[in-house]
Amino acid sequence: MTKLIRRALAGAAAASAVLIAPLAAVPAADAATDGWAPLSAGHNVGIYDWTNSESNKRYGDLYYNEGSAVHATCWTRGETINNLGNVWYHIDAAIYFRDGLRHHEDVDGWVYGAYVDNNQTFHDGLAECTA
């Protein structure tokens, strides 16, 4: 289901890019602009100030077995952890569950893509961060 939603979003982004391209610079037509990425890699995920695990954690960890997800806005290169690549997602929101309640928080930070979803959001066409 998640892949289906991502493909639909990617298709919508591509269609929008074609219509808007004459008016403004946009990411490549086949790139998704952003999207929700459920924690599906079997790892808990820290939210950091920057793209390495030595930087400060901004929030508590997200737990993969609780149905957590992050809203990725773009990706960039950073620290490689356990030879799983150097892709980090910038996020602006997270969903997590505590005490049986679903929480949605606006956050600003970086998460390691391999620990979120094995870099699937990156491979699905998330735009590279430009600033």
PDB file of N, CA and C in Angstrom, residues 44-123:
ATOM      1  N   ASN A  44      15.227   1.587  15.323  1.00  0.00           N
ATOM      2  CA  ASN A  44      14.764   2.827  15.927  1.00  0.00           C
ATOM      3  C   ASN A  44      15.550   3.950  15.267  1.00  0.00           C
ATOM      4  N   VAL A  45      14.984   5.151  15.268  1.00  0.00           N
ATOM      5  CA  VAL A  45      15.578   6.250  14.508  1.00  0.00           C
ATOM      6  C   VAL A  45      15.716   7.480  15.385  1.00  0.00           C
ATOM      7  N   GLY A  46      16.925   8.045  15.401  1.00  0.00           N
ATOM      8  CA  GLY A  46      17.168   9.308  16.085  1.00  0.00           C
ATOM      9  C   GLY A  46      16.959  10.472  15.132  1.00  0.00           C
ATOM     10  N   ILE A  47      16.569  11.605  15.676  1.00  0.00           N
ATOM     11  CA  ILE A  47      16.414  12.838  14.894  1.00  0.00           C
ATOM     12  C   ILE A  47      17.539  13.769  15.330  1.00  0.00           C
ATOM     13  N   TYR A  48      18.419  14.103  14.390  1.00  0.00           N
ATOM     14  CA  TYR A  48      19.656  14.797  14.699  1.00  0.00           C
ATOM     15  C   TYR A  48      19.684  16.223  14.145  1.00  0.00           C
ATOM     16  N   ASP A  49      20.623  17.024  14.714  1.00  0.00           N
ATOM     17  CA  ASP A  49      20.851  18.384  14.228  1.00  0.00           C
ATOM     18  C   ASP A  49      21.441  18.405  12.823  1.00  0.00           C
ATOM     19  N   TRP A  50      22.248  17.388  12.511  1.00  0.00           N
ATOM     20  CA  TRP A  50      22.925  17.353  11.222  1.00  0.00           C
ATOM     21  C   TRP A  50      23.053  15.911  10.773  1.00  0.00           C
ATOM     22  N   THR A  51      23.762  15.668   9.693  1.00  0.00           N
ATOM     23  CA  THR A  51      23.776  14.364   9.037  1.00  0.00           C
ATOM     24  C   THR A  51      24.882  13.448   9.541  1.00  0.00           C
ATOM     25  N   ASN A  52      25.036  13.404  10.852  1.00  0.00           N
ATOM     26  CA  ASN A  52      25.900  12.388  11.431  1.00  0.00           C
ATOM     27  C   ASN A  52      25.448  12.090  12.854  1.00  0.00           C
ATOM     28  N   SER A  53      25.735  10.883  13.282  1.00  0.00           N
ATOM     29  CA  SER A  53      25.226  10.412  14.563  1.00  0.00           C
ATOM     30  C   SER A  53      25.957  11.011  15.754  1.00  0.00           C
ATOM     31  N   GLU A  54      27.006  11.779  15.512  1.00  0.00           N
ATOM     32  CA  GLU A  54      27.730  12.459  16.589  1.00  0.00           C
ATOM     33  C   GLU A  54      27.102  13.818  16.901  1.00  0.00           C
ATOM     34  N   SER A  55      26.243  14.316  16.024  1.00  0.00           N
ATOM     35  CA  SER A  55      25.596  15.604  16.286  1.00  0.00           C
ATOM     36  C   SER A  55      24.508  15.421  17.348  1.00  0.00           C
ATOM     37  N   ASN A  56      24.045  16.518  17.882  1.00  0.00           N
ATOM     38  CA  ASN A  56      23.028  16.467  18.941  1.00  0.00           C
ATOM     39  C   ASN A  56      21.723  15.866  18.443  1.00  0.00           C
ATOM     40  N   LYS A  57      21.099  15.074  19.298  1.00  0.00           N
ATOM     41  CA  LYS A  57      19.744  14.599  19.007  1.00  0.00           C
ATOM     42  C   LYS A  57      18.775  15.719  19.384  1.00  0.00           C
ATOM     43  N   ARG A  58      17.829  15.972  18.505  1.00  0.00           N
ATOM     44  CA  ARG A  58      16.874  17.047  18.738  1.00  0.00           C
ATOM     45  C   ARG A  58      15.645  16.583  19.504  1.00  0.00           C
ATOM     46  N   TYR A  59      15.291  15.322  19.364  1.00  0.00           N
ATOM     47  CA  TYR A  59      14.081  14.770  19.952  1.00  0.00           C
ATOM     48  C   TYR A  59      14.382  13.356  20.420  1.00  0.00           C
ATOM     49  N   GLY A  60      13.446  12.755  21.122  1.00  0.00           N
ATOM     50  CA  GLY A  60      13.594  11.358  21.495  1.00  0.00           C
ATOM     51  C   GLY A  60      13.559  10.465  20.267  1.00  0.00           C
ATOM     52  N   ASP A  61      14.062   9.252  20.414  1.00  0.00           N
ATOM     53  CA  ASP A  61      14.064   8.304  19.299  1.00  0.00           C
ATOM     54  C   ASP A  61      12.646   7.918  18.896  1.00  0.00           C
ATOM     55  N   LEU A  62      12.498   7.593  17.625  1.00  0.00           N
ATOM     56  CA  LEU A  62      11.256   7.026  17.105  1.00  0.00           C
ATOM     57  C   LEU A  62      11.443   5.516  17.075  1.00  0.00           C
ATOM     58  N   TYR A  63      10.416   4.775  17.455  1.00  0.00           N
ATOM     59  CA  TYR A  63      10.508   3.320  17.544  1.00  0.00           C
ATOM     60  C   TYR A  63       9.777   2.674  16.381  1.00  0.00           C
ATOM     61  N   TYR A  64      10.491   1.821  15.655  1.00  0.00           N
ATOM     62  CA  TYR A  64       9.936   1.217  14.448  1.00  0.00           C
ATOM     63  C   TYR A  64       8.762   0.302  14.739  1.00  0.00           C
ATOM     64  N   ASN A  65       8.726  -0.333  15.883  1.00  0.00           N
ATOM     65  CA  ASN A  65       7.664  -1.296  16.154  1.00  0.00           C
ATOM     66  C   ASN A  65       6.393  -0.646  16.679  1.00  0.00           C
ATOM     67  N   GLU A  66       6.337   0.672  16.654  1.00  0.00           N
ATOM     68  CA  GLU A  66       5.139   1.388  17.109  1.00  0.00           C
ATOM     69  C   GLU A  66       4.397   2.072  15.972  1.00  0.00           C
ATOM     70  N   GLY A  67       4.771   1.812  14.744  1.00  0.00           N
ATOM     71  CA  GLY A  67       4.085   2.435  13.620  1.00  0.00           C
ATOM     72  C   GLY A  67       4.520   3.861  13.357  1.00  0.00           C
ATOM     73  N   SER A  68       5.712   4.225  13.762  1.00  0.00           N
ATOM     74  CA  SER A  68       6.209   5.585  13.560  1.00  0.00           C
ATOM     75  C   SER A  68       6.498   5.852  12.087  1.00  0.00           C
ATOM     76  N   ALA A  69       6.509   7.140  11.733  1.00  0.00           N
ATOM     77  CA  ALA A  69       6.820   7.570  10.372  1.00  0.00           C
ATOM     78  C   ALA A  69       7.406   8.973  10.428  1.00  0.00           C
ATOM     79  N   VAL A  70       8.149   9.342   9.390  1.00  0.00           N
ATOM     80  CA  VAL A  70       8.701  10.688   9.279  1.00  0.00           C
ATOM     81  C   VAL A  70       8.264  11.303   7.952  1.00  0.00           C
ATOM     82  N   HIS A  71       8.148  12.615   7.938  1.00  0.00           N
ATOM     83  CA  HIS A  71       7.828  13.326   6.703  1.00  0.00           C
ATOM     84  C   HIS A  71       9.119  13.894   6.135  1.00  0.00           C
ATOM     85  N   ALA A  72       9.627  13.241   5.094  1.00  0.00           N
ATOM     86  CA  ALA A  72      10.892  13.626   4.475  1.00  0.00           C
ATOM     87  C   ALA A  72      10.654  14.723   3.440  1.00  0.00           C
ATOM     88  N   THR A  73      11.457  15.784   3.520  1.00  0.00           N
ATOM     89  CA  THR A  73      11.326  16.889   2.569  1.00  0.00           C
ATOM     90  C   THR A  73      12.367  16.825   1.466  1.00  0.00           C
ATOM     91  N   CYS A  74      13.544  16.232   1.766  1.00  0.00           N
ATOM     92  CA  CYS A  74      14.615  16.093   0.785  1.00  0.00           C
ATOM     93  C   CYS A  74      15.697  15.205   1.382  1.00  0.00           C
ATOM     94  N   TRP A  75      16.739  14.903   0.617  1.00  0.00           N
ATOM     95  CA  TRP A  75      17.835  14.074   1.102  1.00  0.00           C
ATOM     96  C   TRP A  75      19.162  14.754   0.821  1.00  0.00           C
ATOM     97  N   THR A  76      20.187  14.344   1.563  1.00  0.00           N
ATOM     98  CA  THR A  76      21.556  14.786   1.300  1.00  0.00           C
ATOM     99  C   THR A  76      22.516  13.702   1.755  1.00  0.00           C
ATOM    100  N   ARG A  77      23.786  13.899   1.447  1.00  0.00           N
ATOM    101  CA  ARG A  77      24.817  12.943   1.849  1.00  0.00           C
ATOM    102  C   ARG A  77      25.330  13.283   3.240  1.00  0.00           C
ATOM    103  N   GLY A  78      25.637  12.249   4.008  1.00  0.00           N
ATOM    104  CA  GLY A  78      26.180  12.437   5.341  1.00  0.00           C
ATOM    105  C   GLY A  78      26.966  11.215   5.762  1.00  0.00           C
ATOM    106  N   GLU A  79      27.019  10.971   7.045  1.00  0.00           N
ATOM    107  CA  GLU A  79      27.762   9.838   7.595  1.00  0.00           C
ATOM    108  C   GLU A  79      27.206   8.510   7.083  1.00  0.00           C
ATOM    109  N   THR A  80      28.107   7.600   6.766  1.00  0.00           N
ATOM    110  CA  THR A  80      27.737   6.226   6.455  1.00  0.00           C
ATOM    111  C   THR A  80      27.770   5.428   7.755  1.00  0.00           C
ATOM    112  N   ILE A  81      26.697   4.732   8.051  1.00  0.00           N
ATOM    113  CA  ILE A  81      26.615   3.929   9.272  1.00  0.00           C
ATOM    114  C   ILE A  81      26.482   2.461   8.870  1.00  0.00           C
ATOM    115  N   ASN A  82      27.334   1.616   9.420  1.00  0.00           N
ATOM    116  CA  ASN A  82      27.290   0.159   9.176  1.00  0.00           C
ATOM    117  C   ASN A  82      27.280  -0.197   7.689  1.00  0.00           C
ATOM    118  N   ASN A  83      27.982   0.572   6.881  1.00  0.00           N
ATOM    119  CA  ASN A  83      28.080   0.333   5.426  1.00  0.00           C
ATOM    120  C   ASN A  83      26.730   0.288   4.732  1.00  0.00           C
ATOM    121  N   LEU A  84      25.766   1.077   5.226  1.00  0.00           N
ATOM    122  CA  LEU A  84      24.421   1.084   4.644  1.00  0.00           C
ATOM    123  C   LEU A  84      24.161   2.308   3.764  1.00  0.00           C
ATOM    124  N   GLY A  85      25.188   3.031   3.434  1.00  0.00           N
ATOM    125  CA  GLY A  85      25.030   4.197   2.571  1.00  0.00           C
ATOM    126  C   GLY A  85      25.134   5.489   3.358  1.00  0.00           C
ATOM    127  N   ASN A  86      25.090   6.612   2.633  1.00  0.00           N
ATOM    128  CA  ASN A  86      25.274   7.921   3.255  1.00  0.00           C
ATOM    129  C   ASN A  86      24.066   8.846   3.071  1.00  0.00           C
ATOM    130  N   VAL A  87      22.900   8.279   2.839  1.00  0.00           N
ATOM    131  CA  VAL A  87      21.689   9.066   2.591  1.00  0.00           C
ATOM    132  C   VAL A  87      21.010   9.443   3.906  1.00  0.00           C
ATOM    133  N   TRP A  88      20.778  10.735   4.071  1.00  0.00           N
ATOM    134  CA  TRP A  88      20.046  11.263   5.225  1.00  0.00           C
ATOM    135  C   TRP A  88      18.868  12.069   4.709  1.00  0.00           C
ATOM    136  N   TYR A  89      17.724  11.927   5.393  1.00  0.00           N
ATOM    137  CA  TYR A  89      16.520  12.686   5.031  1.00  0.00           C
ATOM    138  C   TYR A  89      16.374  13.877   5.962  1.00  0.00           C
ATOM    139  N   HIS A  90      16.050  15.018   5.376  1.00  0.00           N
ATOM    140  CA  HIS A  90      15.613  16.147   6.204  1.00  0.00           C
ATOM    141  C   HIS A  90      14.128  15.933   6.451  1.00  0.00           C
ATOM    142  N   ILE A  91      13.696  16.104   7.695  1.00  0.00           N
ATOM    143  CA  ILE A  91      12.277  15.914   8.013  1.00  0.00           C
ATOM    144  C   ILE A  91      11.703  17.164   8.661  1.00  0.00           C
ATOM    145  N   ASP A  92      10.409  17.338   8.478  1.00  0.00           N
ATOM    146  CA  ASP A  92       9.723  18.472   9.121  1.00  0.00           C
ATOM    147  C   ASP A  92       8.553  18.019   9.992  1.00  0.00           C
ATOM    148  N   ALA A  93       8.327  16.701  10.065  1.00  0.00           N
ATOM    149  CA  ALA A  93       7.249  16.180  10.916  1.00  0.00           C
ATOM    150  C   ALA A  93       7.499  14.706  11.205  1.00  0.00           C
ATOM    151  N   ALA A  94       6.924  14.241  12.308  1.00  0.00           N
ATOM    152  CA  ALA A  94       7.035  12.825  12.681  1.00  0.00           C
ATOM    153  C   ALA A  94       5.727  12.379  13.311  1.00  0.00           C
ATOM    154  N   ILE A  95       5.404  11.117  13.088  1.00  0.00           N
ATOM    155  CA  ILE A  95       4.269  10.473  13.747  1.00  0.00           C
ATOM    156  C   ILE A  95       4.841   9.374  14.621  1.00  0.00           C
ATOM    157  N   TYR A  96       4.405   9.326  15.857  1.00  0.00           N
ATOM    158  CA  TYR A  96       4.851   8.274  16.754  1.00  0.00           C
ATOM    159  C   TYR A  96       3.730   7.947  17.726  1.00  0.00           C
ATOM    160  N   PHE A  97       3.849   6.805  18.381  1.00  0.00           N
ATOM    161  CA  PHE A  97       2.848   6.348  19.330  1.00  0.00           C
ATOM    162  C   PHE A  97       3.483   6.210  20.699  1.00  0.00           C
ATOM    163  N   ARG A  98       2.831   6.747  21.711  1.00  0.00           N
ATOM    164  CA  ARG A  98       3.261   6.603  23.096  1.00  0.00           C
ATOM    165  C   ARG A  98       2.024   6.335  23.944  1.00  0.00           C
ATOM    166  N   ASP A  99       2.122   5.370  24.821  1.00  0.00           N
ATOM    167  CA  ASP A  99       1.021   5.025  25.714  1.00  0.00           C
ATOM    168  C   ASP A  99      -0.277   4.779  24.954  1.00  0.00           C
ATOM    169  N   GLY A 100      -0.155   4.183  23.773  1.00  0.00           N
ATOM    170  CA  GLY A 100      -1.332   3.849  22.980  1.00  0.00           C
ATOM    171  C   GLY A 100      -1.947   5.012  22.228  1.00  0.00           C
ATOM    172  N   LEU A 101      -1.324   6.195  22.287  1.00  0.00           N
ATOM    173  CA  LEU A 101      -1.857   7.376  21.605  1.00  0.00           C
ATOM    174  C   LEU A 101      -0.960   7.769  20.436  1.00  0.00           C
ATOM    175  N   ARG A 102      -1.593   8.187  19.346  1.00  0.00           N
ATOM    176  CA  ARG A 102      -0.854   8.632  18.163  1.00  0.00           C
ATOM    177  C   ARG A 102      -0.537  10.117  18.337  1.00  0.00           C
ATOM    178  N   HIS A 103       0.715  10.469  18.075  1.00  0.00           N
ATOM    179  CA  HIS A 103       1.149  11.862  18.162  1.00  0.00           C
ATOM    180  C   HIS A 103       1.709  12.302  16.814  1.00  0.00           C
ATOM    181  N   HIS A 104       1.429  13.525  16.446  1.00  0.00           N
ATOM    182  CA  HIS A 104       1.998  14.143  15.245  1.00  0.00           C
ATOM    183  C   HIS A 104       2.741  15.384  15.708  1.00  0.00           C
ATOM    184  N   GLU A 105       4.027  15.439  15.439  1.00  0.00           N
ATOM    185  CA  GLU A 105       4.845  16.571  15.882  1.00  0.00           C
ATOM    186  C   GLU A 105       5.512  17.224  14.694  1.00  0.00           C
ATOM    187  N   ASP A 106       5.507  18.550  14.670  1.00  0.00           N
ATOM    188  CA  ASP A 106       6.340  19.276  13.718  1.00  0.00           C
ATOM    189  C   ASP A 106       7.757  19.244  14.271  1.00  0.00           C
ATOM    190  N   VAL A 107       8.690  18.789  13.480  1.00  0.00           N
ATOM    191  CA  VAL A 107      10.086  18.688  13.897  1.00  0.00           C
ATOM    192  C   VAL A 107      10.962  19.232  12.777  1.00  0.00           C
ATOM    193  N   ASP A 108      12.179  19.540  13.102  1.00  0.00           N
ATOM    194  CA  ASP A 108      13.132  19.983  12.100  1.00  0.00           C
ATOM    195  C   ASP A 108      14.435  19.265  12.399  1.00  0.00           C
ATOM    196  N   GLY A 109      14.815  18.331  11.550  1.00  0.00           N
ATOM    197  CA  GLY A 109      16.029  17.588  11.813  1.00  0.00           C
ATOM    198  C   GLY A 109      16.366  16.627  10.691  1.00  0.00           C
ATOM    199  N   TRP A 110      17.326  15.766  10.988  1.00  0.00           N
ATOM    200  CA  TRP A 110      17.843  14.807  10.012  1.00  0.00           C
ATOM    201  C   TRP A 110      17.751  13.390  10.568  1.00  0.00           C
ATOM    202  N   VAL A 111      17.370  12.451   9.708  1.00  0.00           N
ATOM    203  CA  VAL A 111      17.300  11.035  10.068  1.00  0.00           C
ATOM    204  C   VAL A 111      18.067  10.224   9.029  1.00  0.00           C
ATOM    205  N   TYR A 112      18.655   9.122   9.482  1.00  0.00           N
ATOM    206  CA  TYR A 112      19.437   8.263   8.600  1.00  0.00           C
ATOM    207  C   TYR A 112      18.497   7.407   7.751  1.00  0.00           C
ATOM    208  N   GLY A 113      18.547   7.597   6.442  1.00  0.00           N
ATOM    209  CA  GLY A 113      17.625   6.939   5.529  1.00  0.00           C
ATOM    210  C   GLY A 113      17.615   5.426   5.619  1.00  0.00           C
ATOM    211  N   ALA A 114      18.785   4.824   5.777  1.00  0.00           N
ATOM    212  CA  ALA A 114      18.854   3.356   5.853  1.00  0.00           C
ATOM    213  C   ALA A 114      18.106   2.822   7.066  1.00  0.00           C
ATOM    214  N   TYR A 115      18.111   3.573   8.163  1.00  0.00           N
ATOM    215  CA  TYR A 115      17.411   3.131   9.361  1.00  0.00           C
ATOM    216  C   TYR A 115      15.918   3.443   9.299  1.00  0.00           C
ATOM    217  N   VAL A 116      15.529   4.392   8.471  1.00  0.00           N
ATOM    218  CA  VAL A 116      14.101   4.704   8.314  1.00  0.00           C
ATOM    219  C   VAL A 116      13.429   3.635   7.458  1.00  0.00           C
ATOM    220  N   ASP A 117      13.885   3.511   6.211  1.00  0.00           N
ATOM    221  CA  ASP A 117      13.191   2.635   5.256  1.00  0.00           C
ATOM    222  C   ASP A 117      14.142   1.997   4.244  1.00  0.00           C
ATOM    223  N   ASN A 118      15.376   1.724   4.690  1.00  0.00           N
ATOM    224  CA  ASN A 118      16.389   1.169   3.778  1.00  0.00           C
ATOM    225  C   ASN A 118      16.593   2.048   2.547  1.00  0.00           C
ATOM    226  N   ASN A 119      16.467   3.355   2.738  1.00  0.00           N
ATOM    227  CA  ASN A 119      16.643   4.358   1.673  1.00  0.00           C
ATOM    228  C   ASN A 119      15.584   4.281   0.575  1.00  0.00           C
ATOM    229  N   GLN A 120      14.461   3.660   0.849  1.00  0.00           N
ATOM    230  CA  GLN A 120      13.427   3.497  -0.181  1.00  0.00           C
ATOM    231  C   GLN A 120      12.865   4.834  -0.658  1.00  0.00           C
ATOM    232  N   THR A 121      12.649   5.773   0.246  1.00  0.00           N
ATOM    233  CA  THR A 121      12.116   7.080  -0.158  1.00  0.00           C
ATOM    234  C   THR A 121      13.090   7.776  -1.105  1.00  0.00           C
ATOM    235  N   PHE A 122      14.385   7.657  -0.835  1.00  0.00           N
ATOM    236  CA  PHE A 122      15.418   8.169  -1.739  1.00  0.00           C
ATOM    237  C   PHE A 122      15.292   7.513  -3.112  1.00  0.00           C
ATOM    238  N   HIS A 123      15.191   6.168  -3.135  1.00  0.00           N
ATOM    239  CA  HIS A 123      15.098   5.449  -4.410  1.00  0.00           C
ATOM    240  C   HIS A 123      13.788   5.723  -5.145  1.00  0.00           C
TER     241      HIS A 123
END
